Short mmCIF file of C-alpha atoms in Angstrom, two decimals:
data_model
loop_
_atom_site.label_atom_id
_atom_site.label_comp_id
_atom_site.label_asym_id
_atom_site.label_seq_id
_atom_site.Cartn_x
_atom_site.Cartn_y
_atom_site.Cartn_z
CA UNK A 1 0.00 0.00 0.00
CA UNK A 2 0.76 3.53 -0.88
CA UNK A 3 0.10 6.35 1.55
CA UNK A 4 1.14 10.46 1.06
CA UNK A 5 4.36 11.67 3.17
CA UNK A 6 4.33 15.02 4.05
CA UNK A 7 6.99 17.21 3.25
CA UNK A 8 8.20 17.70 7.38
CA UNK A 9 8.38 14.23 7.30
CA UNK A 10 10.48 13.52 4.53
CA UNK A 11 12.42 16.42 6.22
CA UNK A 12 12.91 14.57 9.44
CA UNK A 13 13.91 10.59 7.84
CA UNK A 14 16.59 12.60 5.93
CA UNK A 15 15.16 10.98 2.47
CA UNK A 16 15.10 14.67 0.87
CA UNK A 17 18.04 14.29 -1.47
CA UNK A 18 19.07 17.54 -2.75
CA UNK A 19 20.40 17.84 -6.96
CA UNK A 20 23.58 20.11 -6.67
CA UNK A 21 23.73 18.99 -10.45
CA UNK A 22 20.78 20.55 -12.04
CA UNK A 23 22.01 23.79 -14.64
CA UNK A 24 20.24 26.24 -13.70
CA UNK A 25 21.35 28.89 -16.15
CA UNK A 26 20.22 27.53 -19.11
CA UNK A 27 20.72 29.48 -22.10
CA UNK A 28 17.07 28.95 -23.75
CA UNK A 29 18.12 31.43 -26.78
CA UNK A 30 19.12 29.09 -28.96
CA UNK A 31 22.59 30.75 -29.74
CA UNK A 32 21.49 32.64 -32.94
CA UNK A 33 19.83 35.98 -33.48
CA UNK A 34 16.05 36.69 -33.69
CA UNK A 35 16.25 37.47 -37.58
CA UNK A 36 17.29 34.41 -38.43
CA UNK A 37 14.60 33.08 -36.47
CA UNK A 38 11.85 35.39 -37.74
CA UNK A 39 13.30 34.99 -41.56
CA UNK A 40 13.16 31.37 -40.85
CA UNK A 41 9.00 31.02 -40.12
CA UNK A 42 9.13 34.15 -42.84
CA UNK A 43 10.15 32.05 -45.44
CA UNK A 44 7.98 29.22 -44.80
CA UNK A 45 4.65 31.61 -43.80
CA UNK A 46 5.59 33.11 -47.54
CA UNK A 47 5.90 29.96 -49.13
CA UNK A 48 2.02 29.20 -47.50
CA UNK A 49 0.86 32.54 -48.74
CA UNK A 50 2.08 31.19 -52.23
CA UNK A 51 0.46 28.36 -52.32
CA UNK A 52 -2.99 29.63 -50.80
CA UNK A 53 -2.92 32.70 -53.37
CA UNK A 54 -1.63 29.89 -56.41
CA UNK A 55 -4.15 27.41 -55.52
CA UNK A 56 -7.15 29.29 -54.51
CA UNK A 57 -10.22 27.33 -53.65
CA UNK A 58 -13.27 27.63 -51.02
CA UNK A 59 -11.77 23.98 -49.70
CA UNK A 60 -8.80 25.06 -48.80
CA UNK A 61 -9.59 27.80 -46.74
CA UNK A 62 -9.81 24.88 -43.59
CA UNK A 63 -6.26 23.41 -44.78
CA UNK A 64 -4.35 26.88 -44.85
CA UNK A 65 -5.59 27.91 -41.57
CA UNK A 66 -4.16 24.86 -39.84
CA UNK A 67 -1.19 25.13 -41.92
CA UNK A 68 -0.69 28.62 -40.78
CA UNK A 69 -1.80 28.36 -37.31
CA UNK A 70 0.94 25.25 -36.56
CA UNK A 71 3.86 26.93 -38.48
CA UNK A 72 2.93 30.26 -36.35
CA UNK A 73 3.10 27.85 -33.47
CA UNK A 74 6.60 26.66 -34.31
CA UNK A 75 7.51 30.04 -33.77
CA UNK A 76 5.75 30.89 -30.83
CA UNK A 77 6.40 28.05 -28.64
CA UNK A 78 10.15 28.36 -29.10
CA UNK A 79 10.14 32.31 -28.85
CA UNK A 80 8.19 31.68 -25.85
CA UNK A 81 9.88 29.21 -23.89
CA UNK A 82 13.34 31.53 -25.01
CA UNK A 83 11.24 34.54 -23.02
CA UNK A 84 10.38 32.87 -19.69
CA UNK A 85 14.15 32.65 -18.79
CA UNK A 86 13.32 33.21 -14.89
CA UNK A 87 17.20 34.66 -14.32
CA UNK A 88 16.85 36.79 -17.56
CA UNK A 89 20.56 36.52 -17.88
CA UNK A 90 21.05 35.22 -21.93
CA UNK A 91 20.02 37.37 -24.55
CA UNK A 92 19.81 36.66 -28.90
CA UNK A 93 23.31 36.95 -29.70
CA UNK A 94 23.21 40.51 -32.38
CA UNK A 95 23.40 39.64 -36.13
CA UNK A 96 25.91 41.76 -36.30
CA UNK A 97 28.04 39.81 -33.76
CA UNK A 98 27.00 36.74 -35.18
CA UNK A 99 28.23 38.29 -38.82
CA UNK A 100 31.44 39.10 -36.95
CA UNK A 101 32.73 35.81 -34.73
CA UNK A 102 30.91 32.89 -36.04
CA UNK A 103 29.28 30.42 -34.09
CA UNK A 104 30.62 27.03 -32.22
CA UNK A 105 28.78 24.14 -33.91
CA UNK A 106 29.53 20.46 -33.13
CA UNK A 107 31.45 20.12 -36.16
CA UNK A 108 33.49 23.20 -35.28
CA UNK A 109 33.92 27.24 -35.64
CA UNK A 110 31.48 28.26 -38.49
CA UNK A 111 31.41 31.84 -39.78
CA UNK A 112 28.59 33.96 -40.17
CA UNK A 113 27.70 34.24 -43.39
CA UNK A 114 27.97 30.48 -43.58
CA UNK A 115 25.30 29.92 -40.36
CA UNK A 116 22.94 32.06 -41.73
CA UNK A 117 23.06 30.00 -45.18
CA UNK A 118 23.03 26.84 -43.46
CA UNK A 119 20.19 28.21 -41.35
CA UNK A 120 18.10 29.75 -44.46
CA UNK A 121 18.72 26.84 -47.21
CA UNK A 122 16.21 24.92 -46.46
CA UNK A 123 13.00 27.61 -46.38
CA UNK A 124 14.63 29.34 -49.35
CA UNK A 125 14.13 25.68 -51.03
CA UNK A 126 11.17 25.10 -50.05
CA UNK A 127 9.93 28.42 -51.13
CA UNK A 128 11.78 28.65 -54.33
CA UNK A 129 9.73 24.97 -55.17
CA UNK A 130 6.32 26.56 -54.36
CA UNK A 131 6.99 29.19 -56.60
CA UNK A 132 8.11 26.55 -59.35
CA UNK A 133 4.79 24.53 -58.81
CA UNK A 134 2.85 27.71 -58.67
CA UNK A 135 3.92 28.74 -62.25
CA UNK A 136 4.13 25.29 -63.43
CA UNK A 137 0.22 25.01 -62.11
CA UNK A 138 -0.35 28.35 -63.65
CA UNK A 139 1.12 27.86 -67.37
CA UNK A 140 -0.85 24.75 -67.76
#
């Protein structure tokens, strides 16, 4: 059988085991700056617009809100959980900083220029293809 244990008498059996090993200044900023983040969902909310303005139709008025709402939400959440830092110590690292030292990846130093591509290649992608299937949709 199970029963509840107060908290005073955990206290007093000496079963309250403290964690001296929990981080507790965790950087929850992601280590890049809030353009890239905003050009990121940018990107793929334009590559939505795109396709809703391409492929216009009364059923997919239900499909492009929930396409919208959850990419909106994969920007939210993040940019949320990034703002309720309770020590408030970490901020975005500046483009221009970024621009200027790099960033530490796991496969070593990377500059700028190159994060930002390797951030940006694959909504740039996937926007340059709904503009292909757009026109390809359109011509035909």
């Amino acid at each position: 059988m199970s029963r509840y244990i107060e908290a005073h008498e955990l206290e007093l059996r000496d079963e309250v085991a403290l964690a001296p090993n929990i981080r507790q200044d965790v950087d929850r900023t992601f280590g890049l700056p809030v353009f890239l983040h905003s050009a990121y969902f940018g990107l793929f909310l334009a590559y939505l617009a795109i396709m809703g303005l391409g492929f216009q139709s009364p059923d997919m008025i239900l499909p492009m809100a929930i396409f919208v709402i959850f990419t909106m939400g994969f920007y939210v959440v993040p940019l949320t959980w990034a703002v309720m830092n309770p020590a408030k110590q970490a901020s975005a690292m500046p483009m221009a900083e970024l621009l200027g030292r790099g960033i530490e990846t796991l496969t070593g130093r990377t500059k700028g220029g190159d994060a930002v591509a390797q951030v940006l290649i694959l909504p740039i992608l996937i926007l340059g293809w709904g503009i292909a299937v757009v026109s390809i949709a359109a011509l035909v």
